[in-house]
Coordinates of C-alpha atoms in Angstrom, one line a residue:
X1 CA -53.7 20.5 -16.7
X2 CA -50.2 22.4 -15.5
X3 CA -49.8 25.2 -13.0
X4 CA -46.4 27.2 -12.5
X5 CA -46.0 29.5 -9.7
X6 CA -42.8 31.7 -9.3
X7 CA -41.5 32.6 -6.2
X8 CA -39.5 35.5 -5.3
X9 CA -38.1 37.3 -2.3
X10 CA -35.3 40.2 -1.2
X11 CA -33.4 37.4 0.2
X12 CA -34.1 34.7 -2.6
X13 CA -31.5 34.7 -5.0
X14 CA -32.8 31.2 -6.5
X15 CA -36.7 31.8 -7.6
X16 CA -38.4 28.5 -7.6
X17 CA -40.7 27.6 -10.4
X18 CA -43.2 25.0 -9.5
X19 CA -45.0 22.4 -11.7
X20 CA -48.0 20.6 -10.8
X21 CA -49.8 18.0 -13.0
X22 CA -53.4 16.7 -11.7
X23 CA -54.7 13.3 -12.7
X24 CA -57.6 11.1 -12.5
X25 CA -59.3 8.5 -9.7
X26 CA -58.1 7.6 -6.6
X27 CA -60.1 7.4 -3.0
X28 CA -60.7 10.5 -1.1
X29 CA -60.6 12.4 -4.6
X30 CA -60.6 16.4 -4.3
X31 CA -58.9 19.2 -6.5
X32 CA -55.3 18.1 -5.7
X33 CA -53.8 20.8 -7.7
X34 CA -55.9 23.4 -6.0
X35 CA -55.3 22.2 -2.9
X36 CA -51.5 22.8 -3.6
X37 CA -51.9 26.2 -5.0
X38 CA -53.5 27.3 -1.4
X39 CA -50.8 25.7 0.1
X40 CA -48.0 27.2 -1.9
X41 CA -50.1 30.6 -1.8
X42 CA -50.3 30.6 1.9
X43 CA -46.3 29.3 2.5
X44 CA -45.1 32.2 0.2
X45 CA -47.1 35.0 2.2
X46 CA -45.8 33.6 5.5
X47 CA -42.4 33.8 4.4
X48 CA -42.9 37.2 2.3
X49 CA -42.7 36.1 -0.8
X50 CA -44.9 37.3 -3.5
X51 CA -46.5 34.4 -5.9
X52 CA -47.7 34.9 -9.2
X53 CA -50.1 32.5 -11.0
X54 CA -48.9 32.3 -14.4
X55 CA -51.4 30.1 -15.9
X56 CA -54.2 28.1 -14.4
X57 CA -57.2 26.1 -15.5
X58 CA -59.2 24.0 -13.6
X59 CA -58.1 20.4 -13.3
X60 CA -59.9 17.1 -12.6
X61 CA -59.7 15.6 -9.2
X62 CA -56.7 13.4 -7.9
X63 CA -57.0 10.9 -5.1
X64 CA -54.2 10.4 -2.4
X65 CA -53.6 7.1 -1.1
X66 CA -50.3 7.2 0.6
X67 CA -48.5 10.2 2.0
X68 CA -44.7 10.3 2.4
X69 CA -43.0 12.9 4.0
X70 CA -39.3 13.0 3.1
X71 CA -37.7 16.4 4.0
X72 CA -34.0 16.4 2.5
X73 CA -31.6 18.1 4.9
X74 CA -28.8 20.2 4.1
X75 CA -26.0 21.5 5.6
X76 CA -24.1 24.7 5.3
X77 CA -21.6 23.1 3.3
X78 CA -24.1 20.1 1.9
X79 CA -21.5 17.7 3.2
X80 CA -22.7 15.0 5.4
X81 CA -22.1 15.1 9.1
X82 CA -20.6 11.9 10.7
X83 CA -18.2 11.5 13.0
X84 CA -17.8 12.6 17.1
X85 CA -20.0 15.2 18.1
X86 CA -17.8 18.5 19.2
X87 CA -17.2 18.7 22.9
X88 CA -19.3 15.4 23.8
X89 CA -17.5 12.4 24.7
X90 CA -18.6 9.5 23.1
X91 CA -21.3 11.2 21.1
X92 CA -21.7 10.4 17.8
X93 CA -23.7 11.9 14.5
X94 CA -24.8 10.2 11.4
X95 CA -27.1 12.7 9.5
X96 CA -27.3 15.5 7.1
X97 CA -27.6 13.3 3.9
X98 CA -28.2 15.9 1.4
X99 CA -28.0 13.3 -1.5
X100 CA -30.4 10.9 0.6
X101 CA -30.4 7.2 1.5
X102 CA -27.9 6.6 -1.1
X103 CA -25.1 8.0 1.3
X104 CA -26.2 5.3 3.9
X105 CA -24.2 1.9 3.4
X106 CA -20.7 4.3 3.0
X107 CA -21.9 6.5 6.2
X108 CA -22.5 3.4 8.2
X109 CA -19.4 1.6 7.4
X110 CA -17.1 4.4 7.7
X111 CA -18.7 5.4 11.2
X112 CA -18.4 1.9 12.6
X113 CA -14.6 1.9 11.4
X114 CA -14.0 5.2 13.4
X115 CA -16.0 4.3 16.4
X116 CA -14.1 0.7 16.6
X117 CA -10.4 1.5 15.2
X118 CA -10.1 5.2 15.9
X119 CA -9.9 6.3 12.4
X120 CA -11.3 5.5 9.1
X121 CA -9.6 3.9 6.0
X122 CA -10.2 6.6 3.9
X123 CA -10.0 10.3 5.2
X124 CA -13.3 11.8 6.0
X125 CA -12.5 14.9 7.4
X126 CA -15.0 16.7 5.2
X127 CA -17.8 14.9 6.8
X128 CA -16.6 15.4 10.5
X129 CA -19.5 17.5 12.5
X130 CA -16.6 19.5 14.0
X131 CA -15.5 21.2 10.7
X132 CA -18.2 23.8 11.5
X133 CA -17.8 26.4 14.6
X134 CA -20.1 27.9 17.0
X135 CA -21.3 30.4 14.3
X136 CA -23.3 27.4 13.2
X137 CA -25.4 27.1 16.5
X138 CA -28.8 27.2 16.4
X139 CA -29.4 30.8 17.6
X140 CA -27.9 32.2 14.7
X141 CA -28.7 32.7 11.2
X142 CA -25.5 31.3 9.3
X143 CA -26.4 27.7 9.1
X144 CA -30.1 28.2 8.0
X145 CA -29.0 30.8 5.3
X146 CA -26.1 28.7 4.4
X147 CA -28.3 25.4 3.8
X148 CA -30.7 27.7 1.6
X149 CA -27.9 28.8 -0.5
X150 CA -26.1 25.5 -0.9
X151 CA -29.4 23.9 -1.8
X152 CA -29.9 26.7 -4.5
X153 CA -26.4 25.9 -5.7
X154 CA -26.3 22.0 -5.5
X155 CA -25.5 21.0 -8.8
X156 CA -23.3 24.2 -9.8
X157 CA -19.8 24.0 -10.6
X158 CA -17.9 26.0 -8.6
X159 CA -14.4 27.3 -9.4
X160 CA -11.1 27.3 -7.4
X161 CA -11.6 30.3 -4.9
X162 CA -15.1 31.2 -5.7
X163 CA -17.0 32.4 -2.4
X164 CA -20.5 32.2 -1.3
X165 CA -21.6 35.0 0.9
X166 CA -25.1 33.8 2.4
X167 CA -24.9 34.4 6.1
X168 CA -21.5 36.2 6.3
X169 CA -19.8 37.8 8.0
X170 CA -19.8 35.8 11.2
X171 CA -16.2 36.1 12.8
X172 CA -14.4 39.4 12.4
X173 CA -11.4 40.8 14.2
X174 CA -10.6 44.5 15.0
X175 CA -8.8 45.1 11.7
X176 CA -11.1 43.6 9.4
X177 CA -12.6 47.3 8.2
X178 CA -8.9 48.5 7.9
X179 CA -8.1 45.4 5.6
X180 CA -11.4 45.9 3.5
X181 CA -10.3 49.4 2.7
X182 CA -7.0 48.4 1.1
X183 CA -8.9 45.8 -1.1
X184 CA -9.1 42.6 0.6
X185 CA -11.0 39.8 -1.3
X186 CA -12.5 37.8 1.5
X187 CA -13.0 34.0 2.3
X188 CA -14.4 32.1 5.4
X189 CA -12.3 29.8 7.4
X190 CA -14.4 28.2 10.2
X191 CA -16.5 31.4 10.5
X192 CA -13.4 33.6 10.6
X193 CA -13.1 36.4 7.4
X194 CA -9.6 36.0 5.9
X195 CA -8.3 37.9 3.2
X196 CA -6.9 35.8 -0.1
X197 CA -5.2 38.9 -1.6
X198 CA -5.5 42.5 -1.9
X199 CA -6.8 44.1 -5.3
X200 CA -9.4 43.8 -8.0
X201 CA -12.4 41.4 -7.8
X202 CA -11.4 38.0 -8.9
X203 CA -12.7 36.7 -12.3
X204 CA -12.3 32.9 -11.5
X205 CA -11.4 29.9 -13.5
X206 CA -10.2 26.8 -13.5
X207 CA -7.0 28.5 -14.8
X208 CA -4.8 31.3 -13.8
X209 CA -7.2 34.2 -12.9
X210 CA -6.9 38.1 -12.7
X211 CA -5.4 37.3 -9.4
X212 CA -2.4 36.1 -10.5
X213 CA -0.6 39.2 -11.2
X214 CA -1.6 40.7 -7.9
X215 CA -0.6 37.6 -5.8
X216 CA 2.7 37.6 -7.7
X217 CA 3.5 41.4 -6.4
X218 CA 2.5 40.3 -2.7
X219 CA 5.0 37.4 -2.9
X220 CA 7.7 39.5 -4.5
X221 CA 7.0 42.0 -1.9
X222 CA 7.2 39.9 1.0
X223 CA 10.7 38.0 -0.3
X224 CA 12.6 41.1 -1.3
X225 CA 10.9 43.6 1.6
X226 CA 8.9 42.6 4.2
X227 CA 5.2 41.1 4.0
X228 CA 2.3 41.6 7.0
X229 CA -0.7 39.1 7.1
X230 CA -3.4 38.6 9.4
X231 CA -3.4 35.1 11.0
X232 CA -5.8 35.4 13.5
X233 CA -7.6 32.6 11.9
X234 CA -5.4 30.0 13.7
X235 CA -6.7 27.7 16.5
X236 CA -4.9 28.8 19.9
X237 CA -4.7 26.6 23.0
X238 CA -3.1 26.9 26.3
X239 CA -1.7 23.5 28.0
X240 CA -1.1 23.8 31.9
X241 CA -0.1 22.0 34.7
X242 CA 2.5 19.8 36.3
X243 CA 1.5 17.0 34.0
X244 CA 1.6 19.1 30.9
X245 CA 4.9 18.2 29.4
X246 CA 4.3 14.5 29.8
X247 CA 1.2 14.5 28.7
X248 CA 2.0 16.5 25.4
X249 CA 5.5 14.3 24.8
X250 CA 2.8 11.4 24.9
X251 CA 0.9 12.7 22.3
X252 CA 3.4 13.8 20.2
X253 CA 5.7 12.1 17.6
X254 CA 8.6 14.7 18.0
X255 CA 10.9 15.7 21.1
X256 CA 9.1 18.1 23.1
X257 CA 10.9 21.4 23.6
X258 CA 13.4 21.1 26.6
X259 CA 13.9 24.6 27.5
X260 CA 11.5 27.1 28.0
X261 CA 11.1 29.2 24.7
X262 CA 11.3 26.2 22.4
X263 CA 9.7 25.8 19.7
X264 CA 8.7 22.5 17.4
X265 CA 6.5 21.3 14.9
X266 CA 4.9 18.1 15.7
X267 CA 2.1 15.6 15.0
X268 CA -0.4 13.5 16.6
X269 CA -1.3 10.2 15.4
X270 CA -3.9 7.5 15.9
X271 CA -2.9 3.9 17.2
X272 CA -2.6 2.9 13.6
X273 CA -0.2 6.1 12.8
X274 CA -2.4 8.2 10.8
X275 CA -1.7 11.7 11.2
X276 CA -4.7 12.8 13.3
X277 CA -3.3 16.7 14.0
X278 CA -0.7 19.0 13.1
X279 CA 0.5 21.7 15.8
X280 CA 3.0 24.1 16.6
X281 CA 4.2 23.7 20.3
X282 CA 5.7 26.8 22.3
X283 CA 7.0 25.9 25.8
X284 CA 6.4 29.4 27.8
X285 CA 7.3 27.4 31.3
X286 CA 7.5 24.0 33.0
X287 CA 3.9 23.7 33.4
X288 CA 2.7 26.1 30.2
X289 CA 2.7 25.0 26.5
X290 CA 0.9 27.4 23.8
X291 CA -0.3 25.0 21.1
X292 CA -1.3 26.3 17.7
X293 CA -2.8 24.8 14.6
X294 CA -5.0 25.2 11.8
X295 CA -8.4 27.1 12.3
X296 CA -10.5 24.3 11.0
X297 CA -9.2 22.1 13.4
X298 CA -10.1 24.2 16.4
X299 CA -12.9 21.7 17.7
X300 CA -11.1 18.6 16.2
X301 CA -7.7 19.2 18.0
X302 CA -9.4 20.5 21.3
X303 CA -11.4 17.1 21.5
X304 CA -8.4 15.3 21.0
X305 CA -6.4 16.8 23.5
X306 CA -9.1 16.8 26.0
X307 CA -10.1 13.1 25.1
X308 CA -6.4 12.0 26.2
X309 CA -6.0 13.5 29.5
X310 CA -6.0 10.3 31.8
X311 CA -7.9 10.2 34.8
X312 CA -6.3 12.2 37.8
X313 CA -3.6 13.7 35.5
X314 CA -2.6 17.5 36.2
X315 CA -3.7 18.7 33.1
X316 CA -5.8 21.5 32.0
X317 CA -6.6 22.5 28.2
X318 CA -7.8 26.1 27.4
X319 CA -8.9 27.4 24.3
X320 CA -7.8 30.8 23.6
X321 CA -8.6 30.9 20.0
X322 CA -11.2 33.7 20.4
X323 CA -9.0 35.7 22.9
X324 CA -5.9 35.8 20.5
X325 CA -5.1 37.8 17.4
X326 CA -2.1 37.4 15.1
X327 CA -0.3 39.2 13.1
X328 CA 2.7 37.7 11.0
X329 CA 5.3 40.0 9.4
X330 CA 7.9 38.4 7.5
X331 CA 11.0 39.1 5.0
X332 CA 14.1 40.2 5.1
X333 CA 13.6 43.6 6.6
X334 CA 11.3 42.2 9.1
X335 CA 13.7 42.6 11.8
X336 CA 14.2 46.3 11.0
X337 CA 10.6 47.1 11.1
X338 CA 10.1 45.1 14.3
X339 CA 13.1 46.2 16.4
X340 CA 12.3 49.8 17.1
X341 CA 8.6 48.6 18.6
X342 CA 10.3 46.6 21.3
X343 CA 12.9 46.7 23.8
X344 CA 14.0 43.3 23.1
X345 CA 16.6 42.3 21.0
X346 CA 15.6 40.8 18.3
X347 CA 19.2 39.8 16.6
X348 CA 20.0 36.4 15.7
X349 CA 22.0 35.9 19.1
X350 CA 18.9 37.6 21.1
X351 CA 15.8 35.8 19.4
X352 CA 16.6 32.6 17.4
X353 CA 14.8 30.9 14.9
X354 CA 12.3 28.5 16.2
X355 CA 12.0 30.1 19.7
X356 CA 9.3 32.0 21.3
X357 CA 9.5 35.1 23.9
X358 CA 6.7 37.1 25.8
X359 CA 7.4 40.6 24.7
X360 CA 6.1 44.3 24.2
X361 CA 5.5 45.4 20.9
X362 CA 4.5 49.2 20.9
X363 CA 3.2 48.7 24.5
X364 CA 1.0 45.6 23.3
X365 CA 1.9 42.2 25.1
X366 CA 2.6 39.6 22.5
X367 CA 3.7 35.8 22.5
X368 CA 6.2 36.4 20.0
X369 CA 7.5 33.2 17.8
X370 CA 10.3 33.3 15.4
X371 CA 8.5 31.2 12.8
X372 CA 7.3 31.8 9.5
X373 CA 5.2 29.8 7.1
X374 CA 6.3 31.4 4.0
X375 CA 9.9 30.7 5.1
X376 CA 11.5 34.1 5.3
X377 CA 12.9 35.8 8.4
X378 CA 10.0 36.7 10.5
X379 CA 7.8 36.8 13.7
X380 CA 4.3 35.8 14.5
X381 CA 2.9 38.0 17.3
X382 CA 0.0 36.5 19.2
X383 CA -1.9 39.6 21.1
X384 CA -5.0 40.1 23.0
X385 CA -7.4 40.4 20.3
X386 CA -8.9 43.7 21.8
X387 CA -5.9 45.3 21.1
X388 CA -4.7 44.4 17.6
X389 CA -5.7 47.8 15.7
X390 CA -3.2 49.5 17.7
X391 CA -0.7 46.7 17.1
X392 CA -1.1 46.7 13.5
X393 CA -0.9 50.5 13.0
X394 CA 2.2 50.6 14.6
X395 CA 3.4 47.9 12.4
X396 CA 1.9 49.5 9.4
X397 CA 3.4 53.0 10.3
X398 CA 7.1 51.3 11.3
X399 CA 7.0 49.5 7.9
X400 CA 6.1 52.2 5.6
X401 CA 9.6 53.2 4.8
X402 CA 10.7 49.6 4.3
X403 CA 8.1 49.1 1.8
X404 CA 5.7 46.8 4.0
X405 CA 3.3 45.0 1.6
X406 CA 0.3 43.4 2.7
X407 CA -0.2 39.5 1.6
X408 CA -3.1 37.1 1.7
X409 CA -3.8 33.4 1.8
X410 CA -3.2 33.0 -1.8
X411 CA 0.1 34.3 -1.7
X412 CA 0.8 32.6 1.6
X413 CA 0.0 29.3 -0.4
X414 CA 2.4 30.0 -3.1
X415 CA 5.2 30.9 -0.5
X416 CA 4.8 27.9 1.5
X417 CA 4.8 25.5 -1.5
X418 CA 7.8 27.2 -2.5
X419 CA 9.3 26.2 0.9
X420 CA 8.2 22.5 0.2
X421 CA 5.8 22.9 3.6
X422 CA 3.3 20.6 4.0
X423 CA -0.2 21.4 4.7
X424 CA -2.7 19.5 7.3
X425 CA -5.9 18.0 5.5
X426 CA -3.8 18.3 2.3
X427 CA -0.8 16.3 2.6
X428 CA -1.2 14.8 5.9
X429 CA -4.5 12.9 7.0
X430 CA -5.2 9.7 8.8
X431 CA -4.8 7.8 5.7
X432 CA -1.4 8.3 5.7
X433 CA 1.6 7.7 8.6
X434 CA 4.4 10.2 8.6
X435 CA 6.3 7.4 7.0
X436 CA 4.4 7.8 3.4
X437 CA 4.1 11.6 4.0
X438 CA 8.1 11.9 4.4
X439 CA 7.9 13.3 7.8
X440 CA 10.8 11.4 9.2
X441 CA 12.8 14.6 10.8
X442 CA 9.8 15.3 12.7
X443 CA 9.4 11.6 14.4
X444 CA 11.6 11.0 17.5
X445 CA 11.4 7.0 17.5
X446 CA 13.3 6.8 20.9
X447 CA 10.3 8.3 22.6
X448 CA 7.3 6.5 23.7
X449 CA 4.2 8.1 22.0
X450 CA 0.6 7.3 20.5
X451 CA 1.4 5.4 17.3
X452 CA 4.8 4.8 17.6
X453 CA 4.5 1.1 16.9
X454 CA 2.3 1.6 14.1
X455 CA 4.9 4.2 12.4
X456 CA 7.8 1.4 13.3
X457 CA 6.0 -1.0 11.6
X458 CA 5.6 0.9 8.6
X459 CA 8.8 2.0 8.3
X460 CA 10.2 -1.5 8.5
X461 CA 8.4 -2.2 5.1
X462 CA 10.7 0.2 3.2
X463 CA 9.3 0.4 -0.3
X464 CA 6.9 -2.0 0.5
X465 CA 4.0 0.7 0.9
X466 CA 1.1 2.0 -0.9
X467 CA 2.9 5.4 -1.8
X468 CA 4.7 7.9 -0.7
X469 CA 4.8 11.8 -0.9
X470 CA 6.9 13.6 -3.6
X471 CA 7.7 16.7 -4.5
X472 CA 7.9 18.2 -8.2
X473 CA 7.7 20.8 -10.8
X474 CA 5.2 21.1 -13.1
X475 CA 5.5 22.1 -16.9
X476 CA 2.4 24.3 -17.4
X477 CA 1.6 27.9 -18.6
X478 CA -1.4 28.8 -17.5
X479 CA -3.0 26.8 -14.7
X480 CA -1.6 25.0 -11.5
X481 CA -2.2 22.0 -9.3
X482 CA -4.8 22.5 -6.8
X483 CA -5.2 18.9 -5.5
X484 CA -7.0 15.4 -6.7
X485 CA -5.1 15.9 -10.2
X486 CA -4.1 12.2 -11.6
X487 CA -0.8 11.5 -11.9
X488 CA 0.3 9.2 -14.8
X489 CA 3.2 7.3 -16.2
X490 CA 4.5 7.0 -19.4
X491 CA 1.9 4.4 -20.5
X492 CA -1.0 6.8 -19.1
X493 CA -1.7 4.2 -15.9
X494 CA -2.5 6.4 -12.6
X495 CA 0.0 6.1 -10.4
X496 CA -1.2 8.4 -7.8
X497 CA -3.0 11.7 -7.2
X498 CA -1.8 15.5 -6.5
X499 CA -2.6 16.8 -2.7
X500 CA -2.1 20.6 -3.8
X501 CA 0.3 23.0 -5.7
X502 CA 0.7 26.4 -6.6
X503 CA 2.9 28.7 -8.9
X504 CA 6.1 29.8 -7.1
X505 CA 6.5 33.4 -8.0
X506 CA 10.1 33.5 -6.7
X507 CA 11.4 30.6 -8.7
X508 CA 9.4 31.0 -11.6
X509 CA 7.7 27.4 -12.0
X510 CA 5.0 25.6 -11.2
X511 CA 4.9 23.1 -8.0
X512 CA 3.1 20.4 -6.7
X513 CA 2.9 17.5 -4.1
X514 CA 1.4 14.2 -4.8
X515 CA 1.4 10.5 -3.6
X516 CA 2.8 8.3 -5.8
X517 CA 3.9 4.8 -5.8
X518 CA 7.4 4.2 -4.4
X519 CA 8.8 3.4 -7.4
X520 CA 8.6 6.9 -8.5
X521 CA 9.7 8.4 -5.6
X522 CA 13.3 9.5 -6.8
X523 CA 14.5 12.8 -7.4
X524 CA 14.4 13.4 -11.4
X525 CA 11.9 10.8 -11.8
X526 CA 9.7 12.1 -14.6
X527 CA 5.7 11.2 -15.0
X528 CA 2.5 13.2 -16.1
X529 CA 0.1 14.9 -14.4
X530 CA -3.6 15.4 -15.7
X531 CA -4.6 18.8 -15.3
X532 CA -7.9 19.8 -16.9
X533 CA -7.6 17.4 -19.2
X534 CA -4.2 17.9 -20.7
X535 CA -1.2 16.0 -19.8
X536 CA 1.6 18.2 -18.1
X537 CA 5.2 16.6 -17.4
X538 CA 6.1 16.6 -13.9
X539 CA 9.8 16.1 -12.4
X540 CA 10.7 14.8 -8.9
X541 CA 12.9 17.3 -6.8
X542 CA 15.2 16.6 -4.2
X543 CA 14.5 19.6 -2.2
X544 CA 12.4 22.7 -1.6
X545 CA 12.6 24.9 -4.6
X546 CA 13.2 28.0 -2.6
X547 CA 15.9 28.2 -0.1
X548 CA 16.2 24.5 0.8
X549 CA 19.2 25.2 3.4
X550 CA 16.9 27.7 5.4
X551 CA 19.6 30.4 5.0
X552 CA 16.6 32.9 4.8
X553 CA 15.2 31.8 8.1
X554 CA 18.4 31.7 10.3
X555 CA 19.8 35.3 9.7

């Protein structure tokens, strides 16, 4: 006997076919198939589904000797939940095993390492419960709708950049509608909607998609004229108090800004030297520091900061992520666009690279930072999010005569790779110290910071380390590295892995970062990267492919 039920509903993209086989014998025998039929029909009715009995015949009686209830858990991304609970000191989570008990031994091992040593031997960021924001809370629909969608897509092969839209949008800023009208193709980061690029819907592929030329135009427009991007999806903190400077100096490997307005890129390390956080710190006053980091690190970085405030230390950490919007403008004409909108001198003498000032732009108060993740003259304007629309409109109007273009995360990634800028959770993880990650210029070994001894010990090993990060050009015509592609020597032996990559539209070549064995670190060294099953020659570069001396940033 066989029965099939087809359930469908307006919110269910994955119809379920249920097949029941009945058998003989057992104790407490009953018409088991009929009982299940009633159960599924009632369930379908309660959920608003329609149930069609496609084929039915009476079955024989089957008995039940043991009932095992084994529900399976699914998180919004089908990933495990293992690690510190957000905002709850010394509270740990080990749950969400969508694959089942097979994940248990590994989860137990790495959780124990994390609790005892403060980090694991491998990067487990994809399991960290703090990868989810408050939009995943029990009062909203996001977690349930995403978990159901993940269940339906559990065995699907997803292509790069492909998005799932269940439960979205959750967080949008005041210019979402304006960007959507311009053709923004959206991705989600920590609940926020962020534009990937502006143009036709992407036909996703493991090779270069139809978005390739659109992104190329965004890069060219930014490099040749100016570009504007919504960077609201970044974490933003204020660290306040008389002990704030000493506190941050203890946590970070780089020197703290000595003067008000100074800005530094720096890293927070574990006791074992692993790279825990990457942040940009701007000193707005002796007792006031503005800290920015990747949006996916909002809860992670906040917890790291708060956990290291010593008893009695005069330090307060405020999470202002939701309060502040960010608009970035960059490119050789960015100063010409911005200057008419403010009374502050934006010349190189009046507003130097790697500094920040509190200014007014088009009547909107801003923390203006002269930094650029795309490697061009430019500013980030951090402002009250409720005034974002008026600031955006003023910038777009001022930029129109200068050929201002909009660019999204795809173009930003291409341009940051051209500049050889490393990314947190790609090149920079707890698996490596600043030594392997080639971050020596961002480490002040004369300072006293968490992880200093481990970093010094690793530096003393010289080339006697497992791997080192290199930057390379890749010979390829229709695909680019995205991370985790094997790197092989001439004999075919695996000597490393890529961490990220992109096509550099300005320099006209495909670029990638990779961790390799130290003997392959020298500029000019050649090896192969296995990309989509094919071997592609790659060559280690000595410097950034675009503007290695930072002349564009200093003008």
